Structure formats: C-alpha cells, structure tokens
Tab-separated table of C-alpha atoms in Angstrom:
chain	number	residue	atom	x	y	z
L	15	UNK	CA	3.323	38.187	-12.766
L	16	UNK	CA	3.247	34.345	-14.355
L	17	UNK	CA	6.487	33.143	-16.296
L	18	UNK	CA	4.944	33.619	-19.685
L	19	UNK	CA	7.739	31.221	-20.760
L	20	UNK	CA	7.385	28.482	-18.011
L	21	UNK	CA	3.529	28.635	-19.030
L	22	UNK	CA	3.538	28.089	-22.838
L	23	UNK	CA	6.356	25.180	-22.314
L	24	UNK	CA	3.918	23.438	-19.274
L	25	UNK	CA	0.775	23.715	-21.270
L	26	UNK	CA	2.574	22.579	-24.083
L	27	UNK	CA	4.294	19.267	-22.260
L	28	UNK	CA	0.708	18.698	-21.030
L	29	UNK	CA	-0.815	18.871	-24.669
L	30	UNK	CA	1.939	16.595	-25.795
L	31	UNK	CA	1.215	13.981	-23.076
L	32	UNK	CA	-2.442	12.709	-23.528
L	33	UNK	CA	-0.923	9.508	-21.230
L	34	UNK	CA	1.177	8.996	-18.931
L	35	UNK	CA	3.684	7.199	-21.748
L	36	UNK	CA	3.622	10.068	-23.738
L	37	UNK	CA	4.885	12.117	-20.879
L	38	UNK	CA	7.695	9.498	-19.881
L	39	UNK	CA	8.732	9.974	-23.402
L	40	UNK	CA	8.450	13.890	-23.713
L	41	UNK	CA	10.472	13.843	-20.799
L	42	UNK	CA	13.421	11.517	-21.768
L	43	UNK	CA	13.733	13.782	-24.795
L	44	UNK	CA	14.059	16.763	-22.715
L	45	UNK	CA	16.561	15.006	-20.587
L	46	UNK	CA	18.110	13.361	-23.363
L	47	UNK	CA	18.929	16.882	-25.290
L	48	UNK	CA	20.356	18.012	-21.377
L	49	UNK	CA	23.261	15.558	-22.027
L	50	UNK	CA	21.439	12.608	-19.398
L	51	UNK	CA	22.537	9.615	-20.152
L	52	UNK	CA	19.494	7.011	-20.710
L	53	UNK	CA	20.936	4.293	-18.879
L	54	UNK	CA	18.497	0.436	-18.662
L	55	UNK	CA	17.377	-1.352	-15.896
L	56	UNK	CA	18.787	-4.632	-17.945
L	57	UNK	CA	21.866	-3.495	-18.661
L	58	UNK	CA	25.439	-3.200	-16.312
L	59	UNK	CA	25.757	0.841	-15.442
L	60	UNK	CA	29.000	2.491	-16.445
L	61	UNK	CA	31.704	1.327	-13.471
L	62	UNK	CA	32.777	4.851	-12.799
L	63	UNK	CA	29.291	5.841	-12.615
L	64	UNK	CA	27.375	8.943	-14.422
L	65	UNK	CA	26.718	12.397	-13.598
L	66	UNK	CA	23.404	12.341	-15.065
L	67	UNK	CA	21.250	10.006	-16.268
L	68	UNK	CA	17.664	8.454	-16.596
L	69	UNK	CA	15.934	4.993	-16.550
L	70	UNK	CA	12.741	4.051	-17.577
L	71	UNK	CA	10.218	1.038	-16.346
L	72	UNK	CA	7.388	0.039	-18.597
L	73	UNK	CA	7.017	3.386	-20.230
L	74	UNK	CA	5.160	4.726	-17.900
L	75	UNK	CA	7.285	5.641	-14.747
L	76	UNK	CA	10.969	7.888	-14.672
L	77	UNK	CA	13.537	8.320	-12.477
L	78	UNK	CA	16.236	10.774	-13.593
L	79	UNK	CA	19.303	12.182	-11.332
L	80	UNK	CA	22.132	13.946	-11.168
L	81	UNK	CA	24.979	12.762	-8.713
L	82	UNK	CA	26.144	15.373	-7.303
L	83	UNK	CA	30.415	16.497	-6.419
L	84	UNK	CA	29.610	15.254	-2.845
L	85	UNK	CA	29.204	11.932	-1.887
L	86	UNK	CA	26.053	10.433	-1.466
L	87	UNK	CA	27.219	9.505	2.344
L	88	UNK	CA	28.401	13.447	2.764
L	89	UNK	CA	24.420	14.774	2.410
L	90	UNK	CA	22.069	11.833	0.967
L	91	UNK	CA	19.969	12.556	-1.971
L	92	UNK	CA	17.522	15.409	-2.457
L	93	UNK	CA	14.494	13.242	-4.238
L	94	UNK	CA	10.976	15.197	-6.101
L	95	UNK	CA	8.331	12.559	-6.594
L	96	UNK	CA	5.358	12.470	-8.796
L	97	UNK	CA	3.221	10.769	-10.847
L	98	UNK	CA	2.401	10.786	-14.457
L	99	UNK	CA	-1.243	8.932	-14.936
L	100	UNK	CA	-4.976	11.005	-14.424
L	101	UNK	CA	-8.154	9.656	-13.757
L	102	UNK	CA	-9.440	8.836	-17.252
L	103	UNK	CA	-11.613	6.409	-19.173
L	104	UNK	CA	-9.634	3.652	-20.462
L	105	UNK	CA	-10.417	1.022	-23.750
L	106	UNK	CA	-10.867	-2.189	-22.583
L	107	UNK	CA	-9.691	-5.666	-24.233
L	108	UNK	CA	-12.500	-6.490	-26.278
L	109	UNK	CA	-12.984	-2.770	-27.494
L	110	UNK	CA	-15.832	-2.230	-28.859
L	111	UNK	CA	-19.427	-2.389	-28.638
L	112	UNK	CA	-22.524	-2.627	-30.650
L	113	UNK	CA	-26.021	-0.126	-30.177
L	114	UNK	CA	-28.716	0.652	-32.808
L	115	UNK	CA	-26.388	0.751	-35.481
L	116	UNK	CA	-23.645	2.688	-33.878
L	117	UNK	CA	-20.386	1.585	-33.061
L	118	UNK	CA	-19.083	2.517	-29.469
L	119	UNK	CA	-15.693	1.864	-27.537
L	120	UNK	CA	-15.934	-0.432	-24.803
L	121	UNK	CA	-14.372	1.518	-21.664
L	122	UNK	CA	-13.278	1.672	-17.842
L	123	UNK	CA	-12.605	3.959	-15.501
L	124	UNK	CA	-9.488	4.531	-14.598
L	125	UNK	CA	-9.104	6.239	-10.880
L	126	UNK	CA	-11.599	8.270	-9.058
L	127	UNK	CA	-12.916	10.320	-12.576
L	128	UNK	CA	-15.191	12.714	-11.827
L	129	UNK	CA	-17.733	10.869	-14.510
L	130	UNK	CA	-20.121	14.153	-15.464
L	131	UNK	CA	-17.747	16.279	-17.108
L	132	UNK	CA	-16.955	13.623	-19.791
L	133	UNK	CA	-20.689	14.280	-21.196
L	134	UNK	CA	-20.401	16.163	-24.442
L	135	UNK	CA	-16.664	16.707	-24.959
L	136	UNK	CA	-14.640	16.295	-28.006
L	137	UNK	CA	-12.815	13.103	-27.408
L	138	UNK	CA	-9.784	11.643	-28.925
L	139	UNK	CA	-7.675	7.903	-28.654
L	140	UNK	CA	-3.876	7.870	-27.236
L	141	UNK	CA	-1.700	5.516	-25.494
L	142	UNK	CA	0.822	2.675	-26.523
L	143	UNK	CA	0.275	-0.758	-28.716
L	144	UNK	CA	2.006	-3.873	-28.850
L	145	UNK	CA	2.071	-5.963	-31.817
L	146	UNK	CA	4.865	-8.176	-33.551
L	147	UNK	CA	7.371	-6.572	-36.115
L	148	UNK	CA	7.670	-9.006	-39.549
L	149	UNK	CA	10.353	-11.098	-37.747
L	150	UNK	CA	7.570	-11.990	-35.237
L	151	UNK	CA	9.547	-9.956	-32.365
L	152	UNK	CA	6.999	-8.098	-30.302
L	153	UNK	CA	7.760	-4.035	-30.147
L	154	UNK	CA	5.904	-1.362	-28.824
L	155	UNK	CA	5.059	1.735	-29.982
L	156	UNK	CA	2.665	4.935	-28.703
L	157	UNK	CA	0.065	6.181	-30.937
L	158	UNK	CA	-1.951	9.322	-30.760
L	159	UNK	CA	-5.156	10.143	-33.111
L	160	UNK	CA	-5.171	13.456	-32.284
L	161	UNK	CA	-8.386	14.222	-34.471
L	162	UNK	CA	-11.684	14.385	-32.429
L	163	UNK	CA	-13.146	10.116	-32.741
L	164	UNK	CA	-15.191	10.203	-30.075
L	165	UNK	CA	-18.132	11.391	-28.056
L	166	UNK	CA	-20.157	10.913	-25.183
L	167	UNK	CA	-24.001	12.368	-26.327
L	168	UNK	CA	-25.840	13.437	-23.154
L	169	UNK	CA	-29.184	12.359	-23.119
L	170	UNK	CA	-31.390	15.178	-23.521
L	171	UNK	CA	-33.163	16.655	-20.355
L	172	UNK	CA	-36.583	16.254	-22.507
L	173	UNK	CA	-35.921	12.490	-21.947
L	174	UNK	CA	-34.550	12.792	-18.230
L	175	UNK	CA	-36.315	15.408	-16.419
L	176	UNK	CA	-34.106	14.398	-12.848
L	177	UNK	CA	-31.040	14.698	-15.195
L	178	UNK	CA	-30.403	18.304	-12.931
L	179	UNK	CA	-31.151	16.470	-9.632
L	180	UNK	CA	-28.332	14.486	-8.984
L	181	UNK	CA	-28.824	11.447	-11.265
L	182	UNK	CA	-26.127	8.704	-10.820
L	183	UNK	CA	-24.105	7.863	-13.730
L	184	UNK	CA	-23.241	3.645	-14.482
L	185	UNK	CA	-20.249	3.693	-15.899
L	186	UNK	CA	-20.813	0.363	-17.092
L	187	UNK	CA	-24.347	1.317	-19.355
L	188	UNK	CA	-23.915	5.303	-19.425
L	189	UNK	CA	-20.006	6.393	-21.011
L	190	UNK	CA	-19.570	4.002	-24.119
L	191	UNK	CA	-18.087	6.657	-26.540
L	192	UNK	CA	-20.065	6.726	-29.920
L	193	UNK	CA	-17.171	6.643	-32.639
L	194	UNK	CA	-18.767	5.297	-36.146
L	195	UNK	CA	-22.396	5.240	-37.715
L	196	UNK	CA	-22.233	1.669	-38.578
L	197	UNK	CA	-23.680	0.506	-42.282
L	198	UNK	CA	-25.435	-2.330	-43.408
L	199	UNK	CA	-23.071	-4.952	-42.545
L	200	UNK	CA	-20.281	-3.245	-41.687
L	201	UNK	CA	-17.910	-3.740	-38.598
L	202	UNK	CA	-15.433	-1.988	-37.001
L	203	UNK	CA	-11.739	-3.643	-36.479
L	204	UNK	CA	-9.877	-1.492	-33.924
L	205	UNK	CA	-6.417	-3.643	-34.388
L	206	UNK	CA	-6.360	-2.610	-38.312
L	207	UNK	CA	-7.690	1.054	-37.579
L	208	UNK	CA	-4.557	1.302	-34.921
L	209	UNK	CA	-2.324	-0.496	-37.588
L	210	UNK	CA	-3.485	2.075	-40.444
L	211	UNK	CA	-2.432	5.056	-38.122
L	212	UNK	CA	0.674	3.806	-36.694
L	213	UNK	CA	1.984	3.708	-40.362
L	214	UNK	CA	0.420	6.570	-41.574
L	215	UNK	CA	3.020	8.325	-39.218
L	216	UNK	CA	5.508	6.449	-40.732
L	217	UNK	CA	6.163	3.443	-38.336
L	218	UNK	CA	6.192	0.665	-39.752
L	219	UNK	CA	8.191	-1.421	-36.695
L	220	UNK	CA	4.589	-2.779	-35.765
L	221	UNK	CA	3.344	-5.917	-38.834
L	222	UNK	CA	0.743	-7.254	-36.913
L	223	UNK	CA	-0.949	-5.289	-33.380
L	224	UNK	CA	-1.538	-7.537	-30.171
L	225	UNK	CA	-2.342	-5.527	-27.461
L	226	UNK	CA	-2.681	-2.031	-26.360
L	227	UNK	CA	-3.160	0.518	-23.631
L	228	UNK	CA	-5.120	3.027	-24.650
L	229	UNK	CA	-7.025	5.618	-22.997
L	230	UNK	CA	-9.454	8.611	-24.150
L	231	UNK	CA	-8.705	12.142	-23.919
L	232	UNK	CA	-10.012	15.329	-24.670
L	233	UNK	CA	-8.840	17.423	-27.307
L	234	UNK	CA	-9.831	21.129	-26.193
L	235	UNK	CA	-6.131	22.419	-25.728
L	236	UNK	CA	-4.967	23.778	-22.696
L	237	UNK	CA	-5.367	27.433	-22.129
L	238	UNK	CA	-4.949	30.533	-20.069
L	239	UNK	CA	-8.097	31.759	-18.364
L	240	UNK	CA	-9.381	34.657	-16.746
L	241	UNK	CA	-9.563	38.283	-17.142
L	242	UNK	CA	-5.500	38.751	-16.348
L	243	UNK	CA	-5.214	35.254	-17.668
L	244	UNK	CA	-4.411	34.540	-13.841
L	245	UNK	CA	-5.726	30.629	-14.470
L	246	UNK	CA	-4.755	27.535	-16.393
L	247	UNK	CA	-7.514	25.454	-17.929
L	248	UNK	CA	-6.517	21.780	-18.658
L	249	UNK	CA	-7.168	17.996	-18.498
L	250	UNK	CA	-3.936	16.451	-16.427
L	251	UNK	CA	-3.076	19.309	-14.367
L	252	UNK	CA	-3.143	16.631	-11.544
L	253	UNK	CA	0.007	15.822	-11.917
L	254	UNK	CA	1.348	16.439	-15.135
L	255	UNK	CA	2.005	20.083	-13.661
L	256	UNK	CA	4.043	18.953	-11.135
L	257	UNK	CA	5.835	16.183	-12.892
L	258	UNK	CA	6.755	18.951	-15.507
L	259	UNK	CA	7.962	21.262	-13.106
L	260	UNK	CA	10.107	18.572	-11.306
L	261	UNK	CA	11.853	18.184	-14.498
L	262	UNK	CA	12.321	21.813	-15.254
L	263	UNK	CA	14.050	21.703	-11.677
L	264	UNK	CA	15.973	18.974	-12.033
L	265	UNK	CA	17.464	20.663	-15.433
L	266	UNK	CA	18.499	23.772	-13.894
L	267	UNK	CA	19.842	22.255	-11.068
L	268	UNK	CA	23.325	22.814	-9.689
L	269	UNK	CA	25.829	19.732	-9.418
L	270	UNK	CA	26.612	20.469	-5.689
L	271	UNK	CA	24.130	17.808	-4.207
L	272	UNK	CA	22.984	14.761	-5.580
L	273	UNK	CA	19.176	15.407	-6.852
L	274	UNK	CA	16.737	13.025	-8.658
L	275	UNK	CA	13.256	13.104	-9.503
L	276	UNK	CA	10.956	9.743	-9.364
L	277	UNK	CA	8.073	10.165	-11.521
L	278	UNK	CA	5.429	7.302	-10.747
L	279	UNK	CA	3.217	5.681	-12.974
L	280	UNK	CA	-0.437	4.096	-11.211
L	281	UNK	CA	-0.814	6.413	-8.279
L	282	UNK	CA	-4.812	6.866	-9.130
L	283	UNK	CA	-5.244	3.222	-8.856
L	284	UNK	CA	-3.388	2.986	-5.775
L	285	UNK	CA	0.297	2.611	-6.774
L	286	UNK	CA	-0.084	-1.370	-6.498
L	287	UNK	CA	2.289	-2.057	-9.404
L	288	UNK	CA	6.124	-2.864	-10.606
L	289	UNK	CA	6.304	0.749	-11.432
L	290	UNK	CA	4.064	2.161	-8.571
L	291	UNK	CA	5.275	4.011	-5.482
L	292	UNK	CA	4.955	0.337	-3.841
L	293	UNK	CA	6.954	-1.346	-6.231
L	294	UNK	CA	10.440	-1.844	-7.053
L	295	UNK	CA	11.045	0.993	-9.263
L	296	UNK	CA	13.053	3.532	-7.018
L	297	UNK	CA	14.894	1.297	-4.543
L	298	UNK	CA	16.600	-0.516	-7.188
L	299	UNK	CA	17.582	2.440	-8.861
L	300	UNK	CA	18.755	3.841	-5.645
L	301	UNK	CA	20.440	0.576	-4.707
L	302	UNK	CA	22.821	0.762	-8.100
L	303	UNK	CA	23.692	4.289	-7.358
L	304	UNK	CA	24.808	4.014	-3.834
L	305	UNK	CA	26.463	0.655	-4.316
L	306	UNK	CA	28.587	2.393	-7.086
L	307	UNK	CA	30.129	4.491	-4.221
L	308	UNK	CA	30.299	1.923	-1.521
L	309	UNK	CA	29.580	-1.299	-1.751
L	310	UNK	CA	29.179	-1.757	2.878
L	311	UNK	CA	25.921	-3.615	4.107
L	312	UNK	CA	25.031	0.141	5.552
L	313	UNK	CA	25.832	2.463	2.961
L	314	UNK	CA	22.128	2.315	1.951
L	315	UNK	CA	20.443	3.047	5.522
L	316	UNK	CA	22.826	5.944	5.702
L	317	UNK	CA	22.125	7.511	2.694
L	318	UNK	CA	18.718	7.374	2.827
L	319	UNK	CA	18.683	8.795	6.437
L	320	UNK	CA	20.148	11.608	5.202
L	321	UNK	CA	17.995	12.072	2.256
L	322	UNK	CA	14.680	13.934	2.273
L	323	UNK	CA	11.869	13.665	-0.245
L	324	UNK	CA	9.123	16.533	-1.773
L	325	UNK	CA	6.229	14.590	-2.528
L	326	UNK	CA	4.817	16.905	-5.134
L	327	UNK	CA	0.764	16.377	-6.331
L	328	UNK	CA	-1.590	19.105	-5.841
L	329	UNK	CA	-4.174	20.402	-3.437
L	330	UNK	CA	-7.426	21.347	-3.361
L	331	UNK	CA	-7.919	25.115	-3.470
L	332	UNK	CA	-10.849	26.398	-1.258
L	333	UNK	CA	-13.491	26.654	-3.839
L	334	UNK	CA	-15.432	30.004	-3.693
L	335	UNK	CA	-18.840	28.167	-4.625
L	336	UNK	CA	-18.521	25.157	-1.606
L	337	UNK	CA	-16.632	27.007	0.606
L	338	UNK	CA	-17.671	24.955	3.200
L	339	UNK	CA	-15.874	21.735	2.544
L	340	UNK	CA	-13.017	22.610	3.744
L	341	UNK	CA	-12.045	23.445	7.355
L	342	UNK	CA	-12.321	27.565	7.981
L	343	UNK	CA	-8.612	27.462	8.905
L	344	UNK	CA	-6.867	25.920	6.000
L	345	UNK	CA	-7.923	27.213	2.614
L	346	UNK	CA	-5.438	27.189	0.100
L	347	UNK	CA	-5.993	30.052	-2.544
L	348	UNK	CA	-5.113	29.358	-6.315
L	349	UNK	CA	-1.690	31.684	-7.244
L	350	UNK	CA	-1.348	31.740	-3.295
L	351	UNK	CA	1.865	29.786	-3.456
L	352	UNK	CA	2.993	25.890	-2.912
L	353	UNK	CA	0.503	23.734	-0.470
L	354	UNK	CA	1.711	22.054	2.841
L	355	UNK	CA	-0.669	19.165	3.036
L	356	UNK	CA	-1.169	17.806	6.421
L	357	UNK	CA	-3.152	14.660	7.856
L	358	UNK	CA	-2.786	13.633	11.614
L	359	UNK	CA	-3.098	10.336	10.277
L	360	UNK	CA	-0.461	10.630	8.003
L	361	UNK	CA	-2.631	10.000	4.829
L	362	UNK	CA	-0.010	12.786	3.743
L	363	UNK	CA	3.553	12.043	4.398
L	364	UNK	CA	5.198	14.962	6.669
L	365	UNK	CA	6.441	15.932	10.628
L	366	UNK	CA	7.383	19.289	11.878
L	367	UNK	CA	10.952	19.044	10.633
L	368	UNK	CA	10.437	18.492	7.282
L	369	UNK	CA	7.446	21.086	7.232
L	370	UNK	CA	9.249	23.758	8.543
L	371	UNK	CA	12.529	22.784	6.206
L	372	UNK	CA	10.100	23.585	3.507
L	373	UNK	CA	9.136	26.580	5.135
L	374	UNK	CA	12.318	28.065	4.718
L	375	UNK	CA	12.617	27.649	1.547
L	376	UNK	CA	9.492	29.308	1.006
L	377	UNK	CA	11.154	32.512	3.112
L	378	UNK	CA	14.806	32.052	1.146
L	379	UNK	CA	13.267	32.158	-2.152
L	380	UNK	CA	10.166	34.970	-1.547
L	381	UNK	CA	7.821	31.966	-1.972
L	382	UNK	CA	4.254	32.372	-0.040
L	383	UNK	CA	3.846	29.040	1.656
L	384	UNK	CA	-0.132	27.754	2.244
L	385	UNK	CA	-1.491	24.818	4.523
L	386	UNK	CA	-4.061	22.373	3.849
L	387	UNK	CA	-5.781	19.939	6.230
L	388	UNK	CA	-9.434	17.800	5.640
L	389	UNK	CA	-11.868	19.105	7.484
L	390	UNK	CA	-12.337	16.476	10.342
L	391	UNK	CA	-15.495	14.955	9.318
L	392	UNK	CA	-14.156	14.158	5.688
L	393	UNK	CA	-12.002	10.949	4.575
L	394	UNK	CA	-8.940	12.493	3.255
L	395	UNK	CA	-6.951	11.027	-0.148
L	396	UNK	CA	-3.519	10.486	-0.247
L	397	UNK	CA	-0.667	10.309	-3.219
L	398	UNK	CA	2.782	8.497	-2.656
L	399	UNK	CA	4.449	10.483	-0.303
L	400	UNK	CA	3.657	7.689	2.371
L	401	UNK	CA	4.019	4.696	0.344
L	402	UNK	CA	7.115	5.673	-0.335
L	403	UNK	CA	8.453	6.729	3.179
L	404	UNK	CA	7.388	3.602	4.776
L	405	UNK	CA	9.202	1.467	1.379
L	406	UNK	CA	12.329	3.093	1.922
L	407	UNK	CA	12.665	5.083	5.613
L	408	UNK	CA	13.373	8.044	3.722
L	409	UNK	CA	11.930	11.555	5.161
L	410	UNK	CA	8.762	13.187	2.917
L	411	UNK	CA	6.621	15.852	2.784
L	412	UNK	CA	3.693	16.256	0.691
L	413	UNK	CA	3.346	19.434	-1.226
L	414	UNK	CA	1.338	20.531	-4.088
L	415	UNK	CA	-0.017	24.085	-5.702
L	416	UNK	CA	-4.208	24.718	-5.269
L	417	UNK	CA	-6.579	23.441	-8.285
L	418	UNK	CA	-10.050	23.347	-8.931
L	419	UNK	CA	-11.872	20.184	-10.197
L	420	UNK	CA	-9.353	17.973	-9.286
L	421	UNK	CA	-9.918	14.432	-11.167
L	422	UNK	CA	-12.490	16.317	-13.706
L	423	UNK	CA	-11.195	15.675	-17.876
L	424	UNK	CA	-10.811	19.984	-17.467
L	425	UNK	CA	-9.179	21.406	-14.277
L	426	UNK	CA	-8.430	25.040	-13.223
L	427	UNK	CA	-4.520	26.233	-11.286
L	428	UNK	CA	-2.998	29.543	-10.903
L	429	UNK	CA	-0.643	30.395	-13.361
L	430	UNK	CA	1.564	32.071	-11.036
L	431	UNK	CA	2.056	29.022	-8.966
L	432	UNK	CA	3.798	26.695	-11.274
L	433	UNK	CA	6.763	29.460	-11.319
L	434	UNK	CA	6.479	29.518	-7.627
L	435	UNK	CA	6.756	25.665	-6.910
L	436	UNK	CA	9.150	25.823	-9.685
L	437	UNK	CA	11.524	28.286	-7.409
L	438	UNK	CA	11.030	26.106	-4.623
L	439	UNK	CA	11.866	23.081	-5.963
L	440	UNK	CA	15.351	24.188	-7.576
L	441	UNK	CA	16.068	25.724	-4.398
L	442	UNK	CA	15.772	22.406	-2.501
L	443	UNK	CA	18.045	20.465	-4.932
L	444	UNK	CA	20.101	23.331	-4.960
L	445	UNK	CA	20.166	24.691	-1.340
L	446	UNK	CA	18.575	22.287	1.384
L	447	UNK	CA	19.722	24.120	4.486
C-alpha cells in the first residue's frame, strides 16, 4: 500500500515549488529545521568542519551532506543526484505582447515541452526577480501569483478542421498566454504588476524591479488518481519527485557514511551552466570537504574512486496505449518498483557493478527492481548521470521510478513507487554493501 504520509508531503513539496528556485528554497528550509548548517560558497567553512550542512548556487541548484564518523578516505562518499527544473514555457525579456486588443506574455520554451497539453489550462506566473532595494543594492527575491493569470485559448476545431490530424504547433506564433483585455489606451507594465505583488506579501526589500526569471505554471493541484488512488497526477513529477525523495533520504539517514545529495539546476537545457551537471557546482563543494580532512595532491582521486553515485530522474513506463515504443523486453510498469536505465552507448551512466550493487539493495530492502532500455531504432535521452561521471571519475548509475507523459505540464507515477525509491535510497546512504 502507498505511504499515505510520504504522498501528501511529495505532492505538497511539488505544489510549493512551481520553479526550480522555489524548490531550492523549500528544501533549505527542510534542511535548515534538520539542524544543516547553510554554509556559502563565498565564505571560509568552519576549520573543524560540519556534520551537516548545505550550499546553494544561484538559487536554483543544492548540494546538502552529511559527513559521516568515517573518513572520507575509509569508504568515499555515497552521492544522489537530481535536478530541480521541468520543461516549461518561460517569460521572455521584453514580456509582453500586443493582439486585437489583448494583452499576451511574450514566452519560450524551456526544454523538450510537450507543447499540446499547455492548450486550455489554467495558468499561473512564478519564479524569482531582481530589482534594487532603496539603497540602490540589487536583491533578489521569488514571487509566486498563485491565482489563475493566464491562458492559452485553443482555436476552435470549427476554424481548424486538421486541428485532430497532427497539426504542428509554432511556438513562436501559437502559445502567447492571453492575460488582460486591454482598454482604450491602456498598457500593461509587468515590472510594476511584479512590484505590486512582491509587496502585497509583505516584501518590501525590492524599490525598483530589474530583471526576472519567471516561468508559467499550471495551477490544477497535484492529486491522487485512480480507482485505489494507485497514481499521482502532477506537473514536475520529472524530477521534483525524485529530488524530494533524495532529500527525505538524506534526512533520515544514518551518520555512519558520508552521504550528500546534488540537486542540479538546467538539466532540460542540457546542463551547460555554472550550476549544471557540467559546471563547477559539485567539484568545488567536494574539493572543500575532502581538503578539510587531508589536504595531499591525491586525497581527491581517492575519494572519489571510492565513491559511487545514484543518478536519480525517471523512466518511461511502458504505456498501455503505444505499447510498441518500447522494446518487448524492457517495460517498466508504474508502482513496479525503481528503474535501471541502460544505454550501450552510455547515454545513461551505469556498468555491471554498479547495476547489480543496486540490485541488492533492491533484494535487502524487499524493493522490486525494473530495467529499461530504448528500443534500438529510437535516439535515447539522457539526464546527468554521465556528465557527471566523466567531470569527476566518480562511479553512476542511472535510476528512476516509471511515469507517463514525461515533459507534458500534467504527468502520471505510481504512488507506491516514491516509498519504494525512497527505501532504496536510505538504504544506499545507509548500507552500501
């Protein structure tokens, strides 16, 4: 049967965290009210070290740890990586546009979206802004409207008789949200609109707005589906699920081993950033740990070659509709237990060793364990399980529990599986070997 209580607290980190800076921060204060230190990339780290802590880069990306009683050269680390951004359409610069008398927001996608389900949905405004406070020092803050703002109007099939016949959307003509029924002479100002909200919550740190990142979301809350409630309907299951269940992990982990979770920002866009799989982000952090116990030329090499990273981002479940596009050998079944994700051509990070590691930790916990493989003829995707073996030489495998509509603004898990990856996970900080 599903954790009822693991459940209600994912679905309700998810509904919390319309962007990936709104997770970062959900997260610290979860780790925060744990006792983990937040500890700052500019700052010197505590001589004697910490036992737990967490740094942040750009709001977006995480790393948090514990140390561990044994040293880092007596076992390496035990590492759970993930990423906190979703395919999504995002406001650009100049924000807004102009169309017989409506005023729209000017967007871009963000990722691979899956552009159809965005038709017709409820839509609301999140993300973070950056203005100057009245001393003319620039601050950030996040924002979230919350309310509905937003829509994308299909256009009726009485207009666009192919509309059912595989029509091609252009993102650039076809998804400007309509948001306001202009007057006569009116305009919209989205820098005093954002201003307006961010002090009608009572922050008043931002005088004058600059800049922002801000994306659109949909507001239809996540839910439980299905006749035993055996599903989980929600935007960001991909990979807010996994990123929340790292963290749950990480909390309940023992202090035996030294564990961290790296939680990624820009993996839908390729990782290509400061705090992407391929940028700086979690050698640095590893650097300042391991130089805290010794300070040799080697102590980094070793510790990483006897470290070993899950790579955690889900898989596609063999959908009962297109059955056929996957290979008749590996179909991965929603509450059927944590994915093994293969690719001969290491698109997914993994090798015998680590795969059958996993494997029995599936067994030691009563965990069913699934594969998944492209079929043959099919490119396969990839997440930052092998960016981040081939930045740092560390061991990973890539993991992830079976979803449905995978990059859509609604996708569909098991809700059994979250408790199963969950056991998993703590039993690798935990328990290795």
């Amino acid at each position: 049967m599903p954790n009822a209580v693991l459940i209600d607290d994912l679905l309700d980190f998810i509904r919390r965290s319309p962007t990936p800076w709104h997770a970062v921060d959900n997260a610290c204060n979860l780790l925060a009210e744990a006792g983990f230190a937040h500890l700052r990339e500019t700052d010197r780290w505590p001589a004697e070290g910490c036992k737990a802590g967490f740094v942040t880069r750009d709001d977006g990306s995480l790393i948090a740890f514990r140390a561990g009683r044994r040293a880092l050269l007596d076992g390496g680390i035990r590492l759970a990586g993930v990423h906190t951004d979703s395919p999504c359409l995002r406001i650009r610069p100049r924000p807004t546009r102009h169309s017989q008398g409506y005023a729209q927001f000017n967007v871009e996608t963000y990722g691979g979206v899956l552009l159809h389900p965005w038709y017709d949905r409820d839509l609301s405004v999140a993300g973070r802004v950056t203005g100057a406070d009245s001393d003319g020092q620039l601050v950030s803050t996040l924002v979230d409207f919350r309310d509905p703002i937003a829509f994308i109007p299909s256009l009726a099939i009485h207009l666009d008789r192919e509309a059912n016949k595989g029509r091609n959307i252009n993102p650039q003509t076809e998804l400007s949200p309509v948001m306001l029924r202009l007057g006569e002479g009116e305009s919209f100002d989205l820098e005093q609109v954002l201003l307006d909200r961010i002090n009608a919550g009572g922050d008043d740190s931002i005088a004058r707005v600059l800049s922002w990142d801000l994306l659109l979301y949909d507001t239809q809350p996540p839910a439980r589906v299905g006749l035993r409630s055996e599903f989980i309907a929600s935007a960001r299951l991909d990979n807010l699920l996994s990123t929340y269940v790292a963290l749950r992990a990480l909390l309940a982990a023992d202090d035996e081993h030294a564990s961290m979770i790296v939680c990624n920002d820009h993996e839908e866009v390729g990782s290509v950033s400061a705090s992407g799989a391929q940028g700086t982000f979690l050698r640095t952090v590893l650097e300042r740990l391991i130089a805290q116990e010794d300070t040799h030329a080697d102590a980094f090499s070793r510790t990483i070659r006897q470290s070993l990273m899950l790579s955690i981002d889900n898989a596609h479940g063999v959908h009962p509709n297109f059955p056929g596009k996957h290979d008749g050998e590996h179909r991965p079944l929603l509450n059927g237990g944590p994915v093994v994700k293969s690719n001969a051509n290491q698109r997914y990070a993994g090798s015998s060793t680590s795969a059958a590691l996993f494997r029995s930790l599936c067994e030691r916990t009563g965990v069913p364990c699934q594969w998944f493989a492209n079929r043959a003829d099919l490119a396969c995707g990839s997440t930052i399980g092998p960016l981040t073996a081939a930045e740092l030489g560390i061991p990973v495998l890539d993991i992830g529990v079976a979803q449905f509509g995978m990059h859509s603004i609604r996708e569909l898990a098991g809700s059994e599986d979250p408790d199963y990856l969950l056991a998993c996970v703590t039993e690798f900080f935990n328990r290795l070997v």
